[in-house]
Short mmCIF file of C-alpha atoms and ligand atoms in Angstrom, two decimals:
data_model
loop_
_atom_site.label_atom_id
_atom_site.label_comp_id
_atom_site.label_asym_id
_atom_site.label_seq_id
_atom_site.Cartn_x
_atom_site.Cartn_y
_atom_site.Cartn_z
CA UNK A 1 -35.29 -12.09 9.46
CA UNK A 2 -35.00 -14.42 6.37
CA UNK A 3 -38.67 -15.02 5.77
CA UNK A 4 -38.30 -16.01 2.20
CA UNK A 5 -36.61 -19.16 3.52
CA UNK A 6 -39.33 -20.50 5.60
CA UNK A 7 -41.20 -23.52 4.27
CA UNK A 8 -37.86 -24.65 2.57
CA UNK A 9 -36.33 -27.75 3.85
CA UNK A 10 -33.00 -26.95 5.91
CA UNK A 11 -30.72 -28.26 3.04
CA UNK A 12 -32.56 -26.20 0.50
CA UNK A 13 -32.52 -23.00 2.69
CA UNK A 14 -28.68 -23.57 3.36
CA UNK A 15 -27.92 -24.26 -0.27
CA UNK A 16 -30.20 -20.96 -1.49
CA UNK A 17 -28.50 -18.85 1.27
CA UNK A 18 -24.95 -19.96 -0.02
CA UNK A 19 -25.77 -18.98 -3.67
CA UNK A 20 -27.01 -15.55 -2.59
CA UNK A 21 -23.93 -14.98 -0.63
CA UNK A 22 -21.86 -16.05 -3.65
CA UNK A 23 -23.69 -13.63 -5.65
CA UNK A 24 -23.24 -10.80 -3.08
CA UNK A 25 -19.50 -11.33 -3.00
CA UNK A 26 -19.28 -11.14 -6.70
CA UNK A 27 -21.35 -8.11 -7.01
CA UNK A 28 -19.15 -6.39 -4.21
CA UNK A 29 -16.06 -7.36 -6.24
CA UNK A 30 -17.46 -5.92 -9.49
CA UNK A 31 -18.55 -2.83 -7.79
CA UNK A 32 -15.04 -2.51 -6.30
CA UNK A 33 -13.53 -2.77 -9.71
CA UNK A 34 -15.80 0.11 -10.88
CA UNK A 35 -14.77 2.02 -7.57
CA UNK A 36 -11.07 1.69 -8.64
CA UNK A 37 -12.05 3.57 -11.74
CA UNK A 38 -13.99 6.25 -9.70
CA UNK A 39 -11.02 6.70 -7.39
CA UNK A 40 -8.67 7.31 -10.27
CA UNK A 41 -10.93 9.38 -12.54
CA UNK A 42 -13.29 11.46 -10.65
CA UNK A 43 -10.46 13.78 -9.20
CA UNK A 44 -9.37 14.53 -12.89
CA UNK A 45 -12.86 15.21 -14.15
CA UNK A 46 -12.71 12.26 -16.33
CA UNK A 47 -15.83 10.12 -17.41
CA UNK A 48 -16.09 6.85 -15.45
CA UNK A 49 -17.69 4.97 -18.21
CA UNK A 50 -15.59 6.07 -21.10
CA UNK A 51 -12.99 5.11 -22.31
CA UNK A 52 -12.83 1.47 -21.24
CA UNK A 53 -10.14 0.47 -18.77
CA UNK A 54 -6.66 0.49 -20.32
CA UNK A 55 -3.23 -0.09 -19.00
CA UNK A 56 -1.25 2.99 -17.62
CA UNK A 57 2.03 1.99 -19.25
CA UNK A 58 1.27 0.67 -22.86
CA UNK A 59 -2.48 2.09 -23.14
CA UNK A 60 -3.83 -1.05 -24.53
CA UNK A 61 -7.72 -1.66 -23.57
CA UNK A 62 -8.00 -4.28 -20.92
CA UNK A 63 -9.87 -7.35 -22.55
CA UNK A 64 -12.86 -8.26 -20.67
CA UNK A 65 -11.49 -11.72 -19.56
CA UNK A 66 -8.44 -9.93 -18.17
CA UNK A 67 -10.85 -7.58 -16.25
CA UNK A 68 -12.26 -10.07 -13.77
CA UNK A 69 -12.26 -8.58 -10.34
CA UNK A 70 -9.36 -9.90 -7.83
CA UNK A 71 -8.70 -13.18 -9.82
CA UNK A 72 -7.10 -11.48 -12.95
CA UNK A 73 -4.49 -9.69 -10.82
CA UNK A 74 -3.43 -12.99 -9.28
CA UNK A 75 -3.61 -15.01 -12.61
CA UNK A 76 -1.39 -12.26 -14.32
CA UNK A 77 0.68 -12.12 -11.31
CA UNK A 78 0.18 -8.20 -10.84
CA UNK A 79 1.44 -7.55 -14.34
CA UNK A 80 -0.06 -6.09 -17.69
CA UNK A 81 -0.97 -8.96 -20.14
CA UNK A 82 0.38 -6.97 -22.92
CA UNK A 83 3.56 -5.00 -21.62
CA UNK A 84 4.21 -6.77 -18.36
CA UNK A 85 4.25 -3.53 -16.42
CA UNK A 86 3.44 -4.00 -12.74
CA UNK A 87 -0.06 -3.36 -11.64
CA UNK A 88 -0.60 -1.98 -8.08
CA UNK A 89 -1.73 -4.34 -5.43
CA UNK A 90 -4.20 -1.53 -4.54
CA UNK A 91 -6.61 -2.61 -7.33
CA UNK A 92 -7.41 -6.12 -6.26
CA UNK A 93 -7.32 -5.10 -2.54
CA UNK A 94 -9.90 -2.66 -3.08
CA UNK A 95 -12.08 -5.17 -4.92
CA UNK A 96 -11.78 -7.69 -2.23
CA UNK A 97 -12.38 -5.36 0.61
CA UNK A 98 -15.44 -3.91 -1.27
CA UNK A 99 -16.71 -7.60 -1.55
CA UNK A 100 -16.23 -8.15 2.16
CA UNK A 101 -18.10 -4.90 3.01
CA UNK A 102 -20.92 -5.97 0.83
CA UNK A 103 -21.15 -9.36 2.30
CA UNK A 104 -21.02 -7.64 5.85
CA UNK A 105 -24.00 -5.40 4.99
CA UNK A 106 -26.01 -8.35 3.61
CA UNK A 107 -25.15 -10.53 6.86
CA UNK A 108 -26.35 -7.65 9.08
CA UNK A 109 -29.90 -8.73 7.70
CA UNK A 110 -29.22 -12.34 6.57
CA UNK A 111 -27.25 -13.73 9.51
CA UNK A 112 -27.61 -11.22 12.34
CA UNK A 113 -25.24 -11.95 15.27
CA UNK A 114 -22.34 -13.17 12.92
CA UNK A 115 -19.15 -11.56 14.42
CA UNK A 116 -21.26 -9.23 16.54
CA UNK A 117 -22.75 -7.30 13.65
CA UNK A 118 -25.48 -4.96 14.07
CA UNK A 119 -29.01 -6.32 13.02
CA UNK A 120 -30.65 -4.67 9.98
CA UNK A 121 -34.38 -5.36 10.24
CA UNK A 122 -35.54 -4.55 6.72
CA UNK A 123 -33.82 -6.06 3.41
CA UNK A 124 -34.91 -2.77 1.58
CA UNK A 125 -31.99 -0.91 3.19
CA UNK A 126 -29.41 -3.37 2.01
CA UNK A 127 -28.79 -1.61 -1.40
CA UNK A 128 -28.70 1.80 0.40
CA UNK A 129 -26.07 0.71 2.90
CA UNK A 130 -24.12 -0.86 -0.12
CA UNK A 131 -24.06 2.46 -1.68
CA UNK A 132 -22.90 4.08 1.51
CA UNK A 133 -19.95 1.60 2.08
CA UNK A 134 -18.89 2.06 -1.71
CA UNK A 135 -18.94 5.86 -1.48
CA UNK A 136 -17.04 5.68 1.89
CA UNK A 137 -14.17 3.51 0.05
CA UNK A 138 -14.02 6.07 -2.77
CA UNK A 139 -14.00 9.24 -0.55
CA UNK A 140 -11.15 7.50 1.74
CA UNK A 141 -8.92 6.73 -1.27
CA UNK A 142 -9.49 9.95 -2.92
CA UNK A 143 -8.76 11.79 0.33
CA UNK A 144 -5.51 9.78 0.58
CA UNK A 145 -4.46 10.53 -2.95
CA UNK A 146 -5.65 14.10 -3.39
CA UNK A 147 -7.05 15.52 -0.24
CA UNK A 148 -10.32 15.75 -1.63
CA UNK A 149 -13.64 14.73 -0.20
CA UNK A 150 -16.43 14.59 -2.86
CA UNK A 151 -19.32 16.84 -2.46
CA UNK A 152 -21.50 14.47 -4.52
CA UNK A 153 -20.94 11.94 -1.85
CA UNK A 154 -21.55 14.20 1.35
CA UNK A 155 -24.22 16.54 0.09
CA UNK A 156 -25.82 14.06 -2.44
CA UNK A 157 -25.57 11.42 0.26
CA UNK A 158 -27.30 13.43 2.76
CA UNK A 159 -30.10 14.20 0.45
CA UNK A 160 -30.60 10.62 -0.38
CA UNK A 161 -30.64 9.78 3.22
CA UNK A 162 -33.56 12.09 3.80
CA UNK A 163 -35.47 10.31 1.15
CA UNK A 164 -34.57 6.91 2.60
CA UNK A 165 -35.51 8.08 6.07
CA UNK A 166 -39.04 9.14 4.67
CA UNK A 167 -39.55 5.85 2.83
CA UNK A 168 -37.95 3.64 5.57
CA UNK A 169 -38.31 5.41 8.95
CA UNK A 170 -36.98 2.21 10.47
CA UNK A 171 -33.49 3.66 9.41
CA UNK A 172 -34.01 5.84 12.62
CA UNK A 173 -35.96 3.32 14.66
CA UNK A 174 -39.26 4.96 14.08
CA UNK A 175 -42.66 3.92 12.42
CA UNK A 176 -43.76 7.18 10.83
CA UNK A 177 -42.25 8.99 7.85
CA UNK A 178 -42.01 12.48 9.44
CA UNK A 179 -40.30 11.24 12.55
CA UNK A 180 -37.68 9.42 10.43
CA UNK A 181 -37.32 12.69 8.43
CA UNK A 182 -37.01 14.73 11.59
CA UNK A 183 -34.38 12.71 13.05
CA UNK A 184 -32.48 12.44 9.84
CA UNK A 185 -32.65 16.17 9.32
CA UNK A 186 -31.63 16.91 13.30
CA UNK A 187 -28.58 14.63 12.65
CA UNK A 188 -27.68 16.37 9.61
CA UNK A 189 -27.79 19.76 11.19
CA UNK A 190 -25.93 18.69 14.45
CA UNK A 191 -23.28 16.88 12.20
CA UNK A 192 -22.69 20.17 10.07
CA UNK A 193 -22.76 22.42 13.10
CA UNK A 194 -20.35 20.27 15.23
CA UNK A 195 -18.14 19.63 12.43
CA UNK A 196 -18.05 23.42 11.57
CA UNK A 197 -16.82 24.35 15.37
CA UNK A 198 -14.10 21.45 15.18
CA UNK A 199 -13.07 22.74 11.79
CA UNK A 200 -12.71 26.31 13.33
CA UNK A 201 -10.79 25.26 16.64
CA UNK A 202 -8.69 22.72 14.64
CA UNK A 203 -7.22 25.60 12.29
CA UNK A 204 -6.25 27.45 15.44
CA UNK A 205 -4.73 24.55 17.36
CA UNK A 206 -2.82 23.09 14.45
CA UNK A 207 -2.33 26.08 12.27
CA UNK A 208 -3.72 24.13 9.28
CA UNK A 209 -7.15 22.95 8.26
CA UNK A 210 -6.65 19.68 9.96
CA UNK A 211 -10.42 19.24 9.82
CA UNK A 212 -11.26 20.74 6.42
CA UNK A 213 -14.80 21.68 5.10
CA UNK A 214 -14.94 18.32 3.14
CA UNK A 215 -14.94 16.75 6.70
CA UNK A 216 -17.63 19.04 7.81
CA UNK A 217 -19.96 18.07 4.96
CA UNK A 218 -19.06 14.37 5.44
CA UNK A 219 -20.01 14.66 9.23
CA UNK A 220 -23.49 15.96 7.93
CA UNK A 221 -24.00 12.76 6.28
CA UNK A 222 -23.14 10.58 9.07
CA UNK A 223 -25.44 12.64 11.30
CA UNK A 224 -28.44 12.09 8.69
CA UNK A 225 -27.55 8.40 8.71
CA UNK A 226 -26.86 7.47 12.16
CA UNK A 227 -28.44 10.23 14.22
CA UNK A 228 -27.14 12.66 16.83
CA UNK A 229 -25.77 10.24 19.35
CA UNK A 230 -23.60 8.39 16.83
CA UNK A 231 -21.95 11.69 15.94
CA UNK A 232 -20.34 12.01 19.48
CA UNK A 233 -18.93 8.53 19.19
CA UNK A 234 -17.78 8.86 15.72
CA UNK A 235 -15.98 12.11 16.33
CA UNK A 236 -14.35 10.61 19.57
CA UNK A 237 -13.10 7.55 17.87
CA UNK A 238 -11.95 9.14 14.71
CA UNK A 239 -9.99 11.61 16.66
CA UNK A 240 -8.36 8.88 18.61
CA UNK A 241 -7.67 7.06 15.39
CA UNK A 242 -6.33 10.11 13.75
CA UNK A 243 -4.10 10.75 16.71
CA UNK A 244 -2.74 7.32 16.40
CA UNK A 245 -2.06 7.72 12.70
CA UNK A 246 -0.62 10.93 12.94
CA UNK A 247 1.65 10.10 15.91
CA UNK A 248 2.63 6.79 14.30
CA UNK A 249 3.72 8.58 11.12
CA UNK A 250 5.87 11.17 13.17
CA UNK A 251 7.46 8.55 15.08
CA UNK A 252 8.25 6.37 11.86
CA UNK A 253 9.53 9.53 10.19
CA UNK A 254 11.82 10.18 13.19
CA UNK A 255 13.26 6.76 13.01
CA UNK A 256 13.72 7.02 9.42
CA UNK A 257 15.26 10.45 9.39
CA UNK A 258 12.50 11.74 6.88
CA UNK A 259 10.88 15.20 6.71
CA UNK A 260 7.87 15.53 8.71
CA UNK A 261 5.73 17.32 6.18
CA UNK A 262 4.23 14.13 5.08
CA UNK A 263 3.04 13.42 8.47
CA UNK A 264 1.56 16.96 8.79
CA UNK A 265 -0.24 16.34 5.38
CA UNK A 266 -2.10 13.32 6.57
CA UNK A 267 -5.76 13.89 5.85
CA UNK A 268 -8.41 13.29 8.47
CA UNK A 269 -10.84 11.55 5.97
CA UNK A 270 -9.34 8.03 6.27
CA UNK A 271 -9.88 7.99 10.15
CA UNK A 272 -13.53 9.42 9.79
CA UNK A 273 -14.37 6.97 7.00
CA UNK A 274 -13.20 3.81 8.95
CA UNK A 275 -14.73 5.02 12.08
CA UNK A 276 -18.17 5.43 10.17
CA UNK A 277 -17.82 1.97 8.67
CA UNK A 278 -16.99 0.46 12.04
CA UNK A 279 -20.06 2.35 13.60
CA UNK A 280 -22.36 0.85 10.73
CA UNK A 281 -21.19 -2.65 11.44
CA UNK A 282 -20.52 -2.84 15.08
CA UNK A 283 -21.94 0.26 17.02
CA UNK A 284 -24.00 -2.12 19.35
CA UNK A 285 -20.83 -3.91 20.35
CA UNK A 286 -18.88 -0.90 20.56
CA UNK A 287 -21.34 0.70 22.89
CA UNK A 288 -21.07 -2.43 25.15
CA UNK A 289 -17.32 -1.97 24.96
CA UNK A 290 -17.58 1.54 25.91
CA UNK A 291 -19.75 0.51 28.96
CA UNK A 292 -17.21 -1.99 30.18
CA UNK A 293 -14.46 0.24 29.76
CA UNK A 294 -16.28 2.83 31.78
CA UNK A 295 -16.99 0.30 34.56
CA UNK A 296 -13.31 -0.67 34.61
CA UNK A 297 -12.23 2.93 34.81
CA UNK A 298 -14.70 3.68 37.50
CA UNK A 299 -13.47 0.72 39.48
CA UNK A 300 -9.74 1.68 38.88
CA UNK A 301 -9.95 5.15 38.84
CA UNK A 302 -6.83 6.13 40.57
CA UNK A 303 -4.70 3.76 38.52
CA UNK A 304 -6.29 5.18 35.36
CA UNK A 305 -5.97 8.77 36.37
CA UNK A 306 -2.35 8.36 37.16
CA UNK A 307 -1.27 6.50 33.94
CA UNK A 308 -3.55 6.62 30.91
CA UNK A 309 -4.84 10.33 30.97
CA UNK A 310 -1.30 11.86 31.60
CA UNK A 311 0.11 9.68 28.60
CA UNK A 312 -2.82 10.58 26.33
CA UNK A 313 -2.36 14.45 27.32
CA UNK A 314 1.47 13.99 26.72
CA UNK A 315 0.93 12.43 23.32
CA UNK A 316 -1.60 15.01 22.20
CA UNK A 317 0.48 17.84 23.43
CA UNK A 318 3.60 16.47 21.75
CA UNK A 319 1.80 16.00 18.45
CA UNK A 320 0.17 19.58 18.55
CA UNK A 321 3.59 21.05 19.39
CA UNK A 322 5.27 19.28 16.50
CA UNK A 323 2.66 19.99 13.97
CA UNK A 324 2.57 23.72 14.93
CA UNK A 325 6.23 24.01 14.79
CA UNK A 326 6.48 22.29 11.23
CA UNK A 327 3.72 24.54 10.06
CA UNK A 328 5.28 27.77 11.46
CA UNK A 329 8.58 26.78 9.63
CA UNK A 330 6.83 26.03 6.46
CA UNK A 331 4.97 29.38 6.49
CA UNK A 332 8.29 31.29 7.07
CA UNK A 333 9.81 29.31 4.03
CA UNK A 334 6.87 30.20 1.78
CA UNK A 335 7.11 33.92 3.02
CA UNK A 336 10.82 33.99 1.97
CA UNK A 337 10.06 32.40 -1.28
CA UNK A 338 7.30 34.97 -2.00
CA UNK A 339 9.56 37.90 -1.06
CA UNK A 340 12.35 36.56 -3.55
CA UNK A 341 9.82 36.00 -6.48
CA UNK A 342 8.43 39.31 -6.05
CA UNK A 343 11.74 41.01 -6.47
CA UNK A 344 12.14 39.39 -9.84
CA UNK A 345 11.22 41.56 -12.72
CA UNK A 346 8.70 39.18 -14.51
CA UNK A 347 6.46 37.14 -12.15
CA UNK A 348 3.95 34.66 -13.51
CA UNK A 349 0.79 35.13 -11.44
CA UNK A 350 0.47 31.51 -9.65
CA UNK A 351 -2.98 29.75 -10.57
CA UNK A 352 -5.19 29.22 -7.60
CA UNK A 353 -6.05 25.84 -6.33
CA UNK A 354 -8.76 24.44 -8.75
CA UNK A 355 -10.12 21.95 -6.50
CA UNK A 356 -10.63 24.52 -3.62
CA UNK A 357 -14.47 24.44 -4.00
CA UNK A 358 -14.60 20.47 -3.42
CA UNK A 359 -11.53 20.13 -0.98
CA UNK A 360 -11.57 22.91 1.46
ZN1 ZN B 1 0.45 -2.55 -20.49
#
């Protein structure tokens, strides 16, 4: 793997590796800091480079020595240096998380086998996967905040993946460029097709765009990047994760006596993004896990059939029933509102959703 370390003494090799790891972590944290800016500004169509970062409360530009990723937040105890307004813990959390993701991508090549990480055979793909994990963080956070998945990530990412598949066919485990490109292209096509069918069915089952067109385009990128087989597992796992998240919020709301609307509005993007990251790092380990679960199920199929599957069906059915009822109720309320406003003498025409082209 790490050919450049050959010829060095063991001490020198360890030392050099530590320096590189330190560099990777710092790079990840700095990129994470930039991602915070992207997450905040891109949905508002603001430039990500100008103006420089400033406090949301007092508007003062943040000095460079107050803009060190992760550390500054702890040194200033999560407050603006100028006006002491609180700064969300989300900023250092995203910086630290990006640093961890960058390190994990590097270790797939630098220290394969660590924590069961997948192996990356060629170092040239490291920057490409850094870009992928960074874009996934941005998409997940923007989806949580605004329910938007960015076209420049899904469509731009797919096109970039085609180029990378041509330059490094090893991405899809092949040696020749046209084979790499073909596999990438078929993956993208399948991702888009399967995603489209799910979006269509989801709208009918949940009476809402549970799996929107943004998710469809993101599936296209996952297909181009990971191949056709991966799509099946990513869909299965993200649906399961989405079900747990949706069900969890519905139960939480019931205990707290909150309205269920928030739960219904949960975007699917985070479940999809988290699953794609898990696939990037641990697809081998996950496949082995599936195999042992399958063996266990085959061995205990009576027990399994009688407990787990009815439970899963019951949970899914309950979730679908709840969401459909809430959606139905909201639609009736909206229809009543519209009927009322149309009776008024002067009615302003409502502006249509501006982000519709990118959100969907
Ligand atoms: Zn301030």
